[in-house]
PDB file of C-alpha atoms in Angstrom:
ATOM      1  CA  MET A   1      -0.145   0.055  -0.006  1.00  0.00           C
ATOM      2  CA  SER A   2       1.299   3.603  -0.733  1.00  0.00           C
ATOM      3  CA  ALA A   3       1.982   5.595   1.894  1.00  0.00           C
ATOM      4  CA  TYR A   4      -0.727   8.229   0.382  1.00  0.00           C
ATOM      5  CA  GLY A   5      -3.412   5.621  -0.176  1.00  0.00           C
ATOM      6  CA  ALA A   6      -2.618   4.432   4.000  1.00  0.00           C
ATOM      7  CA  LEU A   7      -3.505   8.037   4.458  1.00  0.00           C
ATOM      8  CA  ALA A   8      -6.192   8.270   2.846  1.00  0.00           C
ATOM      9  CA  VAL A   9      -8.026   5.416   4.429  1.00  0.00           C
ATOM     10  CA  GLY A  10      -6.894   6.245   7.381  1.00  0.00           C
ATOM     11  CA  VAL A  11      -8.394  10.098   7.191  1.00  0.00           C
ATOM     12  CA  ILE A  12     -12.071   8.439   6.163  1.00  0.00           C
ATOM     13  CA  ALA A  13     -11.705   5.896   9.261  1.00  0.00           C
ATOM     14  CA  ILE A  14     -10.825   8.669  11.842  1.00  0.00           C
ATOM     15  CA  ALA A  15     -13.366  11.267  10.388  1.00  0.00           C
ATOM     16  CA  TRP A  16     -16.351   8.927  11.996  1.00  0.00           C
ATOM     17  CA  SER A  17     -14.717   9.834  15.442  1.00  0.00           C
ATOM     18  CA  ALA A  18     -16.985  12.458  16.698  1.00  0.00           C
ATOM     19  CA  ILE A  19     -19.842  10.516  15.391  1.00  0.00           C
ATOM     20  CA  PHE A  20     -19.277   7.460  17.094  1.00  0.00           C
ATOM     21  CA  VAL A  21     -18.446   9.108  20.329  1.00  0.00           C
ATOM     22  CA  ARG A  22     -21.711  10.983  20.375  1.00  0.00           C
ATOM     23  CA  TRP A  23     -23.502   7.220  19.531  1.00  0.00           C
ATOM     24  CA  THR A  24     -21.918   5.956  23.056  1.00  0.00           C
ATOM     25  CA  LEU A  25     -24.310   8.256  25.483  1.00  0.00           C
ATOM     26  CA  MET A  26     -20.604   7.575  27.686  1.00  0.00           C
ATOM     27  CA  PRO A  27     -18.520   9.407  29.409  1.00  0.00           C
ATOM     28  CA  GLY A  28     -15.706  10.897  26.781  1.00  0.00           C
ATOM     29  CA  ILE A  29     -13.198   9.274  28.836  1.00  0.00           C
ATOM     30  CA  ALA A  30     -15.266   6.038  29.296  1.00  0.00           C
ATOM     31  CA  SER A  31     -15.437   6.175  25.506  1.00  0.00           C
ATOM     32  CA  ALA A  32     -11.748   6.774  25.087  1.00  0.00           C
ATOM     33  CA  PHE A  33     -10.698   4.046  27.323  1.00  0.00           C
ATOM     34  CA  TYR A  34     -13.361   1.040  25.354  1.00  0.00           C
ATOM     35  CA  ARG A  35     -11.731   2.457  21.968  1.00  0.00           C
ATOM     36  CA  MET A  36      -8.184   1.750  23.019  1.00  0.00           C
ATOM     37  CA  PHE A  37      -8.675  -1.205  24.750  1.00  0.00           C
ATOM     38  CA  ILE A  38     -10.712  -3.060  21.565  1.00  0.00           C
ATOM     39  CA  ALA A  39      -8.323  -1.474  19.381  1.00  0.00           C
ATOM     40  CA  SER A  40      -5.752  -3.006  21.745  1.00  0.00           C
ATOM     41  CA  VAL A  41      -7.425  -6.673  21.871  1.00  0.00           C
ATOM     42  CA  VAL A  42      -7.339  -6.763  17.863  1.00  0.00           C
ATOM     43  CA  LEU A  43      -3.715  -5.562  17.814  1.00  0.00           C
ATOM     44  CA  CYS A  44      -2.473  -7.783  20.418  1.00  0.00           C
ATOM     45  CA  CYS A  45      -4.059 -10.497  18.283  1.00  0.00           C
ATOM     46  CA  VAL A  46      -2.503  -9.326  14.939  1.00  0.00           C
ATOM     47  CA  LEU A  47       1.093  -9.157  16.609  1.00  0.00           C
ATOM     48  CA  VAL A  48       0.932 -12.616  17.909  1.00  0.00           C
ATOM     49  CA  PHE A  49      -0.230 -14.456  14.412  1.00  0.00           C
ATOM     50  CA  SER A  50       1.814 -12.599  12.364  1.00  0.00           C
ATOM     51  CA  ARG A  51       5.085 -13.883  14.901  1.00  0.00           C
ATOM     52  CA  VAL A  52       6.943 -10.332  14.944  1.00  0.00           C
ATOM     53  CA  ARG A  53       9.677 -10.790  16.744  1.00  0.00           C
ATOM     54  CA  LEU A  54      10.480  -8.234  19.521  1.00  0.00           C
ATOM     55  CA  THR A  55      13.820  -9.277  20.455  1.00  0.00           C
ATOM     56  CA  GLY A  56      16.323  -6.625  19.910  1.00  0.00           C
ATOM     57  CA  ILE A  57      14.284  -3.773  19.680  1.00  0.00           C
ATOM     58  CA  ASP A  58      15.962  -1.266  21.874  1.00  0.00           C
ATOM     59  CA  ARG A  59      14.373  -0.325  25.333  1.00  0.00           C
ATOM     60  CA  SER A  60      14.608   3.394  24.937  1.00  0.00           C
ATOM     61  CA  THR A  61      12.548   2.999  21.409  1.00  0.00           C
ATOM     62  CA  LEU A  62       9.806   0.724  23.297  1.00  0.00           C
ATOM     63  CA  GLY A  63       9.902   3.674  25.663  1.00  0.00           C
ATOM     64  CA  LEU A  64       9.160   6.675  23.193  1.00  0.00           C
ATOM     65  CA  ALA A  65       6.569   4.476  22.072  1.00  0.00           C
ATOM     66  CA  VAL A  66       4.694   3.946  25.064  1.00  0.00           C
ATOM     67  CA  LEU A  67       5.034   7.976  25.654  1.00  0.00           C
ATOM     68  CA  SER A  68       3.250   8.230  22.209  1.00  0.00           C
ATOM     69  CA  GLY A  69       0.448   6.703  23.438  1.00  0.00           C
ATOM     70  CA  VAL A  70       0.437   8.792  26.524  1.00  0.00           C
ATOM     71  CA  PHE A  71       0.467  11.554  24.029  1.00  0.00           C
ATOM     72  CA  PHE A  72      -2.624   9.612  22.269  1.00  0.00           C
ATOM     73  CA  ALA A  73      -4.212   8.931  25.655  1.00  0.00           C
ATOM     74  CA  GLY A  74      -4.652  12.444  26.370  1.00  0.00           C
ATOM     75  CA  ASP A  75      -5.865  13.813  22.857  1.00  0.00           C
ATOM     76  CA  VAL A  76      -8.495  11.136  22.611  1.00  0.00           C
ATOM     77  CA  GLY A  77      -9.764  11.720  25.849  1.00  0.00           C
ATOM     78  CA  LEU A  78      -9.757  15.628  25.703  1.00  0.00           C
ATOM     79  CA  PHE A  79     -11.209  15.277  22.192  1.00  0.00           C
ATOM     80  CA  ASN A  80     -14.283  13.269  23.834  1.00  0.00           C
ATOM     81  CA  THR A  81     -15.084  14.962  26.739  1.00  0.00           C
ATOM     82  CA  ALA A  82     -14.637  18.076  24.569  1.00  0.00           C
ATOM     83  CA  VAL A  83     -17.214  17.103  22.085  1.00  0.00           C
ATOM     84  CA  LEU A  84     -20.006  16.158  24.421  1.00  0.00           C
ATOM     85  CA  HIS A  85     -19.578  19.724  25.901  1.00  0.00           C
ATOM     86  CA  THR A  86     -19.259  22.135  22.976  1.00  0.00           C
ATOM     87  CA  SER A  87     -20.453  21.886  19.571  1.00  0.00           C
ATOM     88  CA  ALA A  88     -18.650  19.132  17.752  1.00  0.00           C
ATOM     89  CA  GLY A  89     -17.525  21.836  14.777  1.00  0.00           C
ATOM     90  CA  SER A  90     -15.737  23.770  17.206  1.00  0.00           C
ATOM     91  CA  ALA A  91     -14.104  21.311  18.767  1.00  0.00           C
ATOM     92  CA  THR A  92     -12.957  19.815  15.551  1.00  0.00           C
ATOM     93  CA  PHE A  93     -11.361  23.151  14.591  1.00  0.00           C
ATOM     94  CA  LEU A  94      -9.514  23.879  18.008  1.00  0.00           C
ATOM     95  CA  THR A  95      -8.238  19.872  18.128  1.00  0.00           C
ATOM     96  CA  ASN A  96      -6.977  20.695  14.119  1.00  0.00           C
ATOM     97  CA  ASN A  97      -4.638  23.081  15.223  1.00  0.00           C
ATOM     98  CA  ALA A  98      -1.827  20.172  15.444  1.00  0.00           C
ATOM     99  CA  PRO A  99      -0.433  21.080  12.324  1.00  0.00           C
ATOM    100  CA  LEU A 100       0.046  24.766  13.282  1.00  0.00           C
ATOM    101  CA  LEU A 101       1.960  22.903  16.472  1.00  0.00           C
ATOM    102  CA  VAL A 102       3.803  20.005  14.539  1.00  0.00           C
ATOM    103  CA  GLY A 103       5.205  23.188  12.284  1.00  0.00           C
ATOM    104  CA  LEU A 104       6.475  24.981  15.614  1.00  0.00           C
ATOM    105  CA  LEU A 105       7.073  22.488  17.455  1.00  0.00           C
ATOM    106  CA  THR A 106       9.833  20.633  14.185  1.00  0.00           C
ATOM    107  CA  TRP A 107      11.253  24.661  14.116  1.00  0.00           C
ATOM    108  CA  ALA A 108      12.225  24.642  18.166  1.00  0.00           C
ATOM    109  CA  ILE A 109      13.553  20.961  18.227  1.00  0.00           C
ATOM    110  CA  THR A 110      15.383  21.278  14.913  1.00  0.00           C
ATOM    111  CA  ARG A 111      16.022  25.146  14.503  1.00  0.00           C
ATOM    112  CA  ARG A 112      15.065  24.379  10.957  1.00  0.00           C
ATOM    113  CA  SER A 113      11.411  26.045   9.740  1.00  0.00           C
ATOM    114  CA  PRO A 114       8.892  23.807   7.653  1.00  0.00           C
ATOM    115  CA  SER A 115       9.073  24.971   3.832  1.00  0.00           C
ATOM    116  CA  ARG A 116       6.902  28.341   2.481  1.00  0.00           C
ATOM    117  CA  ARG A 117       4.607  25.640   0.525  1.00  0.00           C
ATOM    118  CA  PHE A 118       4.100  23.605   3.786  1.00  0.00           C
ATOM    119  CA  TRP A 119       2.445  27.112   5.870  1.00  0.00           C
ATOM    120  CA  THR A 120       1.254  28.170   2.807  1.00  0.00           C
ATOM    121  CA  ALA A 121      -0.479  24.810   2.542  1.00  0.00           C
ATOM    122  CA  LEU A 122      -1.517  25.486   6.405  1.00  0.00           C
ATOM    123  CA  ALA A 123      -2.851  28.482   6.289  1.00  0.00           C
ATOM    124  CA  PHE A 124      -5.460  27.337   3.177  1.00  0.00           C
ATOM    125  CA  ALA A 125      -6.929  23.977   5.601  1.00  0.00           C
ATOM    126  CA  LEU A 126      -7.056  25.796   8.297  1.00  0.00           C
ATOM    127  CA  GLY A 127      -9.057  28.514   6.973  1.00  0.00           C
ATOM    128  CA  GLY A 128     -11.284  26.265   5.207  1.00  0.00           C
ATOM    129  CA  ALA A 129     -11.575  24.313   8.175  1.00  0.00           C
ATOM    130  CA  TRP A 130     -12.755  27.322   9.979  1.00  0.00           C
ATOM    131  CA  LEU A 131     -15.258  27.935   7.473  1.00  0.00           C
ATOM    132  CA  ILE A 132     -16.527  24.841   7.701  1.00  0.00           C
ATOM    133  CA  VAL A 133     -17.084  25.348  11.272  1.00  0.00           C
ATOM    134  CA  ALA A 134     -18.249  28.835  10.916  1.00  0.00           C
ATOM    135  CA  VAL A 135     -21.885  27.698  11.713  1.00  0.00           C
ATOM    136  CA  ASP A 136     -21.181  27.100  15.064  1.00  0.00           C
ATOM    137  CA  ALA A 137     -19.612  30.012  15.678  1.00  0.00           C
ATOM    138  CA  ARG A 138     -22.243  31.465  17.534  1.00  0.00           C
ATOM    139  CA  HIS A 139     -21.680  28.670  20.077  1.00  0.00           C
ATOM    140  CA  ALA A 140     -17.621  29.568  20.800  1.00  0.00           C
ATOM    141  CA  GLY A 141     -17.246  31.222  24.184  1.00  0.00           C
ATOM    142  CA  LYS A 142     -20.109  30.286  25.747  1.00  0.00           C
ATOM    143  CA  GLU A 143     -18.172  26.505  26.737  1.00  0.00           C
ATOM    144  CA  TRP A 144     -14.813  28.032  27.505  1.00  0.00           C
ATOM    145  CA  SER A 145     -13.680  24.761  29.852  1.00  0.00           C
ATOM    146  CA  ALA A 146     -14.743  22.344  26.596  1.00  0.00           C
ATOM    147  CA  ASP A 147     -12.873  24.574  24.087  1.00  0.00           C
ATOM    148  CA  LEU A 148      -9.776  24.581  26.461  1.00  0.00           C
ATOM    149  CA  LEU A 149     -10.133  20.831  26.307  1.00  0.00           C
ATOM    150  CA  ALA A 150     -10.014  21.028  22.735  1.00  0.00           C
ATOM    151  CA  VAL A 151      -7.025  22.718  22.392  1.00  0.00           C
ATOM    152  CA  GLY A 152      -5.299  20.793  25.074  1.00  0.00           C
ATOM    153  CA  ALA A 153      -6.088  17.697  22.541  1.00  0.00           C
ATOM    154  CA  SER A 154      -4.330  19.630  19.734  1.00  0.00           C
ATOM    155  CA  VAL A 155      -1.310  19.647  21.843  1.00  0.00           C
ATOM    156  CA  CYS A 156      -1.086  16.253  22.910  1.00  0.00           C
ATOM    157  CA  PHE A 157      -1.803  14.710  19.063  1.00  0.00           C
ATOM    158  CA  ALA A 158       0.921  17.377  18.133  1.00  0.00           C
ATOM    159  CA  LEU A 159       3.184  15.510  20.359  1.00  0.00           C
ATOM    160  CA  TYR A 160       1.826  12.198  19.503  1.00  0.00           C
ATOM    161  CA  LEU A 161       2.695  13.060  15.832  1.00  0.00           C
ATOM    162  CA  LEU A 162       6.050  13.895  16.429  1.00  0.00           C
ATOM    163  CA  THR A 163       6.809  10.709  18.579  1.00  0.00           C
ATOM    164  CA  THR A 164       5.720   8.657  15.903  1.00  0.00           C
ATOM    165  CA  GLU A 165       7.188   9.835  13.493  1.00  0.00           C
ATOM    166  CA  HIS A 166      10.668   9.130  15.388  1.00  0.00           C
ATOM    167  CA  SER A 167       9.548   5.980  16.624  1.00  0.00           C
ATOM    168  CA  ARG A 168       8.254   4.663  13.170  1.00  0.00           C
ATOM    169  CA  LYS A 169      11.933   4.757  11.595  1.00  0.00           C
ATOM    170  CA  ASP A 170      13.263   1.864  14.121  1.00  0.00           C
ATOM    171  CA  LEU A 171       9.958  -0.318  14.792  1.00  0.00           C
ATOM    172  CA  ASP A 172       7.737  -2.229  12.515  1.00  0.00           C
ATOM    173  CA  THR A 173       4.368  -0.486  12.351  1.00  0.00           C
ATOM    174  CA  ARG A 174       2.147  -3.400  13.981  1.00  0.00           C
ATOM    175  CA  VAL A 175       4.552  -3.352  17.231  1.00  0.00           C
ATOM    176  CA  LEU A 176       4.697   0.796  17.030  1.00  0.00           C
ATOM    177  CA  VAL A 177       0.839   0.909  17.331  1.00  0.00           C
ATOM    178  CA  THR A 178       0.422  -2.294  19.554  1.00  0.00           C
ATOM    179  CA  PHE A 179       2.290  -0.647  22.410  1.00  0.00           C
ATOM    180  CA  SER A 180       1.123   2.432  21.760  1.00  0.00           C
ATOM    181  CA  THR A 181      -2.666   1.919  21.912  1.00  0.00           C
ATOM    182  CA  MET A 182      -1.923  -0.191  25.042  1.00  0.00           C
ATOM    183  CA  SER A 183      -0.257   2.489  27.118  1.00  0.00           C
ATOM    184  CA  SER A 184      -3.024   4.504  25.901  1.00  0.00           C
ATOM    185  CA  ALA A 185      -5.714   2.476  27.610  1.00  0.00           C
ATOM    186  CA  VAL A 186      -3.531   1.552  30.617  1.00  0.00           C
ATOM    187  CA  VAL A 187      -3.876   5.517  31.230  1.00  0.00           C
ATOM    188  CA  LEU A 188      -7.305   5.898  30.348  1.00  0.00           C
ATOM    189  CA  LEU A 189      -8.291   3.427  32.654  1.00  0.00           C
ATOM    190  CA  VAL A 190      -6.617   4.597  35.711  1.00  0.00           C
ATOM    191  CA  VAL A 191      -7.988   8.006  34.843  1.00  0.00           C
ATOM    192  CA  SER A 192     -10.791   6.869  34.838  1.00  0.00           C
ATOM    193  CA  ALA A 193     -10.650   5.223  38.413  1.00  0.00           C
ATOM    194  CA  LEU A 194      -9.159   8.329  39.825  1.00  0.00           C
ATOM    195  CA  ALA A 195     -11.889  10.655  38.356  1.00  0.00           C
ATOM    196  CA  HIS A 196     -14.526   7.824  39.728  1.00  0.00           C
ATOM    197  CA  VAL A 197     -15.932   7.703  35.741  1.00  0.00           C
ATOM    198  CA  SER A 198     -18.116   4.814  35.310  1.00  0.00           C
ATOM    199  CA  LEU A 199     -17.580   2.249  32.621  1.00  0.00           C
ATOM    200  CA  VAL A 200     -20.750   0.795  32.474  1.00  0.00           C
ATOM    201  CA  VAL A 201     -21.924   0.703  28.685  1.00  0.00           C
ATOM    202  CA  PRO A 202     -25.601   1.651  28.902  1.00  0.00           C
ATOM    203  CA  SER A 203     -26.886  -0.208  25.576  1.00  0.00           C
ATOM    204  CA  ALA A 204     -26.560  -2.380  22.803  1.00  0.00           C
ATOM    205  CA  ARG A 205     -26.451   1.076  20.447  1.00  0.00           C
ATOM    206  CA  SER A 206     -23.518   2.145  22.853  1.00  0.00           C
ATOM    207  CA  LEU A 207     -21.605  -1.096  22.426  1.00  0.00           C
ATOM    208  CA  ALA A 208     -21.824  -0.971  18.725  1.00  0.00           C
ATOM    209  CA  ALA A 209     -20.500   2.481  18.752  1.00  0.00           C
ATOM    210  CA  LEU A 210     -18.111   1.826  21.161  1.00  0.00           C
ATOM    211  CA  LEU A 211     -16.983  -1.312  18.537  1.00  0.00           C
ATOM    212  CA  GLY A 212     -16.983   1.492  15.690  1.00  0.00           C
ATOM    213  CA  LEU A 213     -13.949   3.373  17.628  1.00  0.00           C
ATOM    214  CA  GLY A 214     -12.316   0.721  17.952  1.00  0.00           C
ATOM    215  CA  LEU A 215     -12.050  -1.183  15.047  1.00  0.00           C
ATOM    216  CA  ILE A 216     -12.727   1.463  12.272  1.00  0.00           C
ATOM    217  CA  CYS A 217     -11.770   4.526  13.984  1.00  0.00           C
ATOM    218  CA  GLN A 218      -8.410   3.389  16.093  1.00  0.00           C
ATOM    219  CA  PHE A 219      -7.262  -0.219  14.788  1.00  0.00           C
ATOM    220  CA  ALA A 220      -7.943   0.454  11.197  1.00  0.00           C
ATOM    221  CA  GLY A 221      -7.473   4.068  11.033  1.00  0.00           C
ATOM    222  CA  TYR A 222      -4.092   4.539  13.013  1.00  0.00           C
ATOM    223  CA  PHE A 223      -2.918   1.531  11.803  1.00  0.00           C
ATOM    224  CA  CYS A 224      -3.012   3.421   8.531  1.00  0.00           C
ATOM    225  CA  LEU A 225      -1.874   6.507  10.220  1.00  0.00           C
ATOM    226  CA  THR A 226       1.158   4.701  11.731  1.00  0.00           C
ATOM    227  CA  TYR A 227       2.103   3.530   8.641  1.00  0.00           C
ATOM    228  CA  ALA A 228       2.064   6.705   6.954  1.00  0.00           C
ATOM    229  CA  LEU A 229       4.034   8.415   9.208  1.00  0.00           C
ATOM    230  CA  GLY A 230       6.873   5.893   8.525  1.00  0.00           C
ATOM    231  CA  HIS A 231       7.101   7.289   5.186  1.00  0.00           C
ATOM    232  CA  LEU A 232       6.156  10.814   5.287  1.00  0.00           C
ATOM    233  CA  PRO A 233       6.848  13.713   7.809  1.00  0.00           C
ATOM    234  CA  ALA A 234       4.607  14.301  10.572  1.00  0.00           C
ATOM    235  CA  THR A 235       4.352  18.107   9.495  1.00  0.00           C
ATOM    236  CA  VAL A 236       2.755  16.541   5.682  1.00  0.00           C
ATOM    237  CA  THR A 237       0.551  13.842   7.631  1.00  0.00           C
ATOM    238  CA  SER A 238      -1.155  16.625  10.016  1.00  0.00           C
ATOM    239  CA  VAL A 239      -2.215  19.016   7.222  1.00  0.00           C
ATOM    240  CA  VAL A 240      -3.625  16.186   5.397  1.00  0.00           C
ATOM    241  CA  MET A 241      -5.564  14.861   8.467  1.00  0.00           C
ATOM    242  CA  LEU A 242      -7.332  18.496   8.080  1.00  0.00           C
ATOM    243  CA  ALA A 243      -9.699  16.525   5.479  1.00  0.00           C
ATOM    244  CA  CYS A 244     -11.217  14.354   8.176  1.00  0.00           C
ATOM    245  CA  ALA A 245     -13.362  18.268   8.851  1.00  0.00           C
ATOM    246  CA  PRO A 246     -15.216  18.219   5.145  1.00  0.00           C
ATOM    247  CA  ILE A 247     -15.686  14.307   5.595  1.00  0.00           C
ATOM    248  CA  THR A 248     -17.078  13.976   8.617  1.00  0.00           C
ATOM    249  CA  ALA A 249     -19.599  17.152   7.385  1.00  0.00           C
ATOM    250  CA  LEU A 250     -20.380  14.430   4.551  1.00  0.00           C
ATOM    251  CA  PHE A 251     -20.923  11.687   6.916  1.00  0.00           C
ATOM    252  CA  ALA A 252     -22.910  14.393   9.064  1.00  0.00           C
ATOM    253  CA  PHE A 253     -25.267  15.185   6.269  1.00  0.00           C
ATOM    254  CA  GLY A 254     -26.139  11.996   5.187  1.00  0.00           C
ATOM    255  CA  LEU A 255     -26.727  10.182   8.873  1.00  0.00           C
ATOM    256  CA  PHE A 256     -28.194  13.418  10.458  1.00  0.00           C
ATOM    257  CA  GLY A 257     -29.589  15.355   7.526  1.00  0.00           C
ATOM    258  CA  GLU A 258     -27.254  18.279   8.530  1.00  0.00           C
ATOM    259  CA  ARG A 259     -27.286  20.635   5.548  1.00  0.00           C
ATOM    260  CA  MET A 260     -23.860  22.101   4.817  1.00  0.00           C
ATOM    261  CA  THR A 261     -24.037  26.164   3.668  1.00  0.00           C
ATOM    262  CA  MET A 262     -22.179  27.338   1.075  1.00  0.00           C
ATOM    263  CA  LEU A 263     -19.302  28.726   3.269  1.00  0.00           C
ATOM    264  CA  GLN A 264     -18.689  24.708   4.244  1.00  0.00           C
ATOM    265  CA  GLY A 265     -18.752  24.087   0.966  1.00  0.00           C
ATOM    266  CA  ILE A 266     -15.726  26.466   0.289  1.00  0.00           C
ATOM    267  CA  GLY A 267     -14.176  25.539   3.454  1.00  0.00           C
ATOM    268  CA  GLY A 268     -14.258  22.048   2.105  1.00  0.00           C
ATOM    269  CA  ALA A 269     -12.719  22.991  -1.432  1.00  0.00           C
ATOM    270  CA  PHE A 270      -9.818  24.797   0.412  1.00  0.00           C
ATOM    271  CA  VAL A 271      -9.228  21.733   2.797  1.00  0.00           C
ATOM    272  CA  ILE A 272      -8.611  20.106  -0.344  1.00  0.00           C
ATOM    273  CA  LEU A 273      -6.915  22.789  -1.592  1.00  0.00           C
ATOM    274  CA  GLY A 274      -4.221  22.453   1.153  1.00  0.00           C
ATOM    275  CA  VAL A 275      -3.960  19.020   0.816  1.00  0.00           C
ATOM    276  CA  TRP A 276      -3.182  18.540  -2.758  1.00  0.00           C
ATOM    277  CA  ILE A 277      -0.369  21.775  -2.107  1.00  0.00           C
ATOM    278  CA  VAL A 278       1.218  19.341   0.824  1.00  0.00           C
ATOM    279  CA  SER A 279       1.301  16.085  -1.280  1.00  0.00           C
ATOM    280  CA  ARG A 280       2.278  17.981  -4.028  1.00  0.00           C
ATOM    281  CA  SER A 281       5.036  19.619  -1.940  1.00  0.00           C
ATOM    282  CA  GLN A 282       5.860  15.749  -1.268  1.00  0.00           C
ATOM    283  CA  GLN A 283       6.165  14.470  -4.931  1.00  0.00           C
ATOM    284  CA  VAL A 284       8.861  16.987  -5.773  1.00  0.00           C
ATOM    285  CA  SER A 285      10.943  15.983  -2.847  1.00  0.00           C
ATOM    286  CA  SER A 286      14.228  14.039  -4.235  1.00  0.00           C
ATOM    287  CA  PRO A 287      14.190  10.356  -3.297  1.00  0.00           C
ATOM    288  CA  GLU A 288      16.840  11.000  -0.540  1.00  0.00           C
ATOM    289  CA  GLU A 289      14.784  13.159   1.411  1.00  0.00           C
ATOM    290  CA  THR A 290      11.489  10.880   1.386  1.00  0.00           C
ATOM    291  CA  ALA A 291      12.913   7.540   1.649  1.00  0.00           C
ATOM    292  CA  GLU A 292      12.013   5.596   4.659  1.00  0.00           C
ATOM    293  CA  PRO A 293      11.914   1.767   6.096  1.00  0.00           C
ATOM    294  CA  SER A 294       8.950   0.169   4.883  1.00  0.00           C
ATOM    295  CA  MET A 295       6.612  -2.070   6.680  1.00  0.00           C
ATOM    296  CA  ARG A 296       8.338  -4.947   7.503  1.00  0.00           C
TER     297      ARG A 296
END
C-alpha cells in the first residue's frame, strides 16, 4: 500500500470519531478507554499471529512508543470530552490546530523552519476548516472549559505525531501501534478510576458505537496513519489529517440530514486545496529526502 493510500484510508476511518462518540452516550473518558482497549485486543492478536519478533528492540525505542501512547490518550480523552460539552464543529476546529503546533515544535526542536509551501498549505487548510465550522461560531465562548480541552487535545496530538514519526524509523508498524495503543488504554483506565468515571455500557447501541471507535477509528484508522508516518513527515501528515473535517460534515449530512452551507462547501474546497499543495510538495522532493523504511 502506498503511503498516501494508507493515509487516505486512515483519514476516512478517523473522520467517524465524533459521530461514534456521540452515539456511545457515555462520558468522554469512558468511550476513549473502550476505544483503546478494543483496539489493543485486536492488535495483540495481530502481533501474535503475524509472529513479529520483539527481541533486539531497544528499550528506549519501546519507551518512546509508550510515550506516544500517553500523548494519544490525552488527545482522545480530551477530544471525546470536548465533543460532549461544546459543538462538534468548534471542538474539531480547535483540535485541528495540531498541524500548526507540529510545525512550530519541529522548528523549535530542529531549528529548521518548515518550507514556505507547508505554511501556505496550512493557511488554506486551517482557513477551510474555519469556514466549515463557521456555522457553529455562535456557540464559541459559551463553553470555555470544553474549548480549552479541545486545544489541549491538539497539543497532545501534535506531540503524538512527532514521537510516532521518530519511533516509526526503528519499529515495525504493528509493534509501534500495539504498544502505543496499550499504553493509551492503561492511562485512560487509571484516569477513569481516579476520576470515578463509570465504565458501564448503557445499551447495545452504545456497544456498537464503541466497537466502531475501536475497530474503525483506532485499529484501521491509526494503523494506516502510523504506516504513513513511516514514509511521510509529520508536517505533511498533520495537514492532510485536516481533511477529516469535510468528510465528517458529509457523514453528518448523510446520517443526520445536516445540510452544508455554501461557506462550508468553500471551506471543504480550501481544505482539499491545502491537501493537494502539501501532497505536491512531497512528490517533488528528492528520493533521498522522502525515503523511509517500509513495513517489515
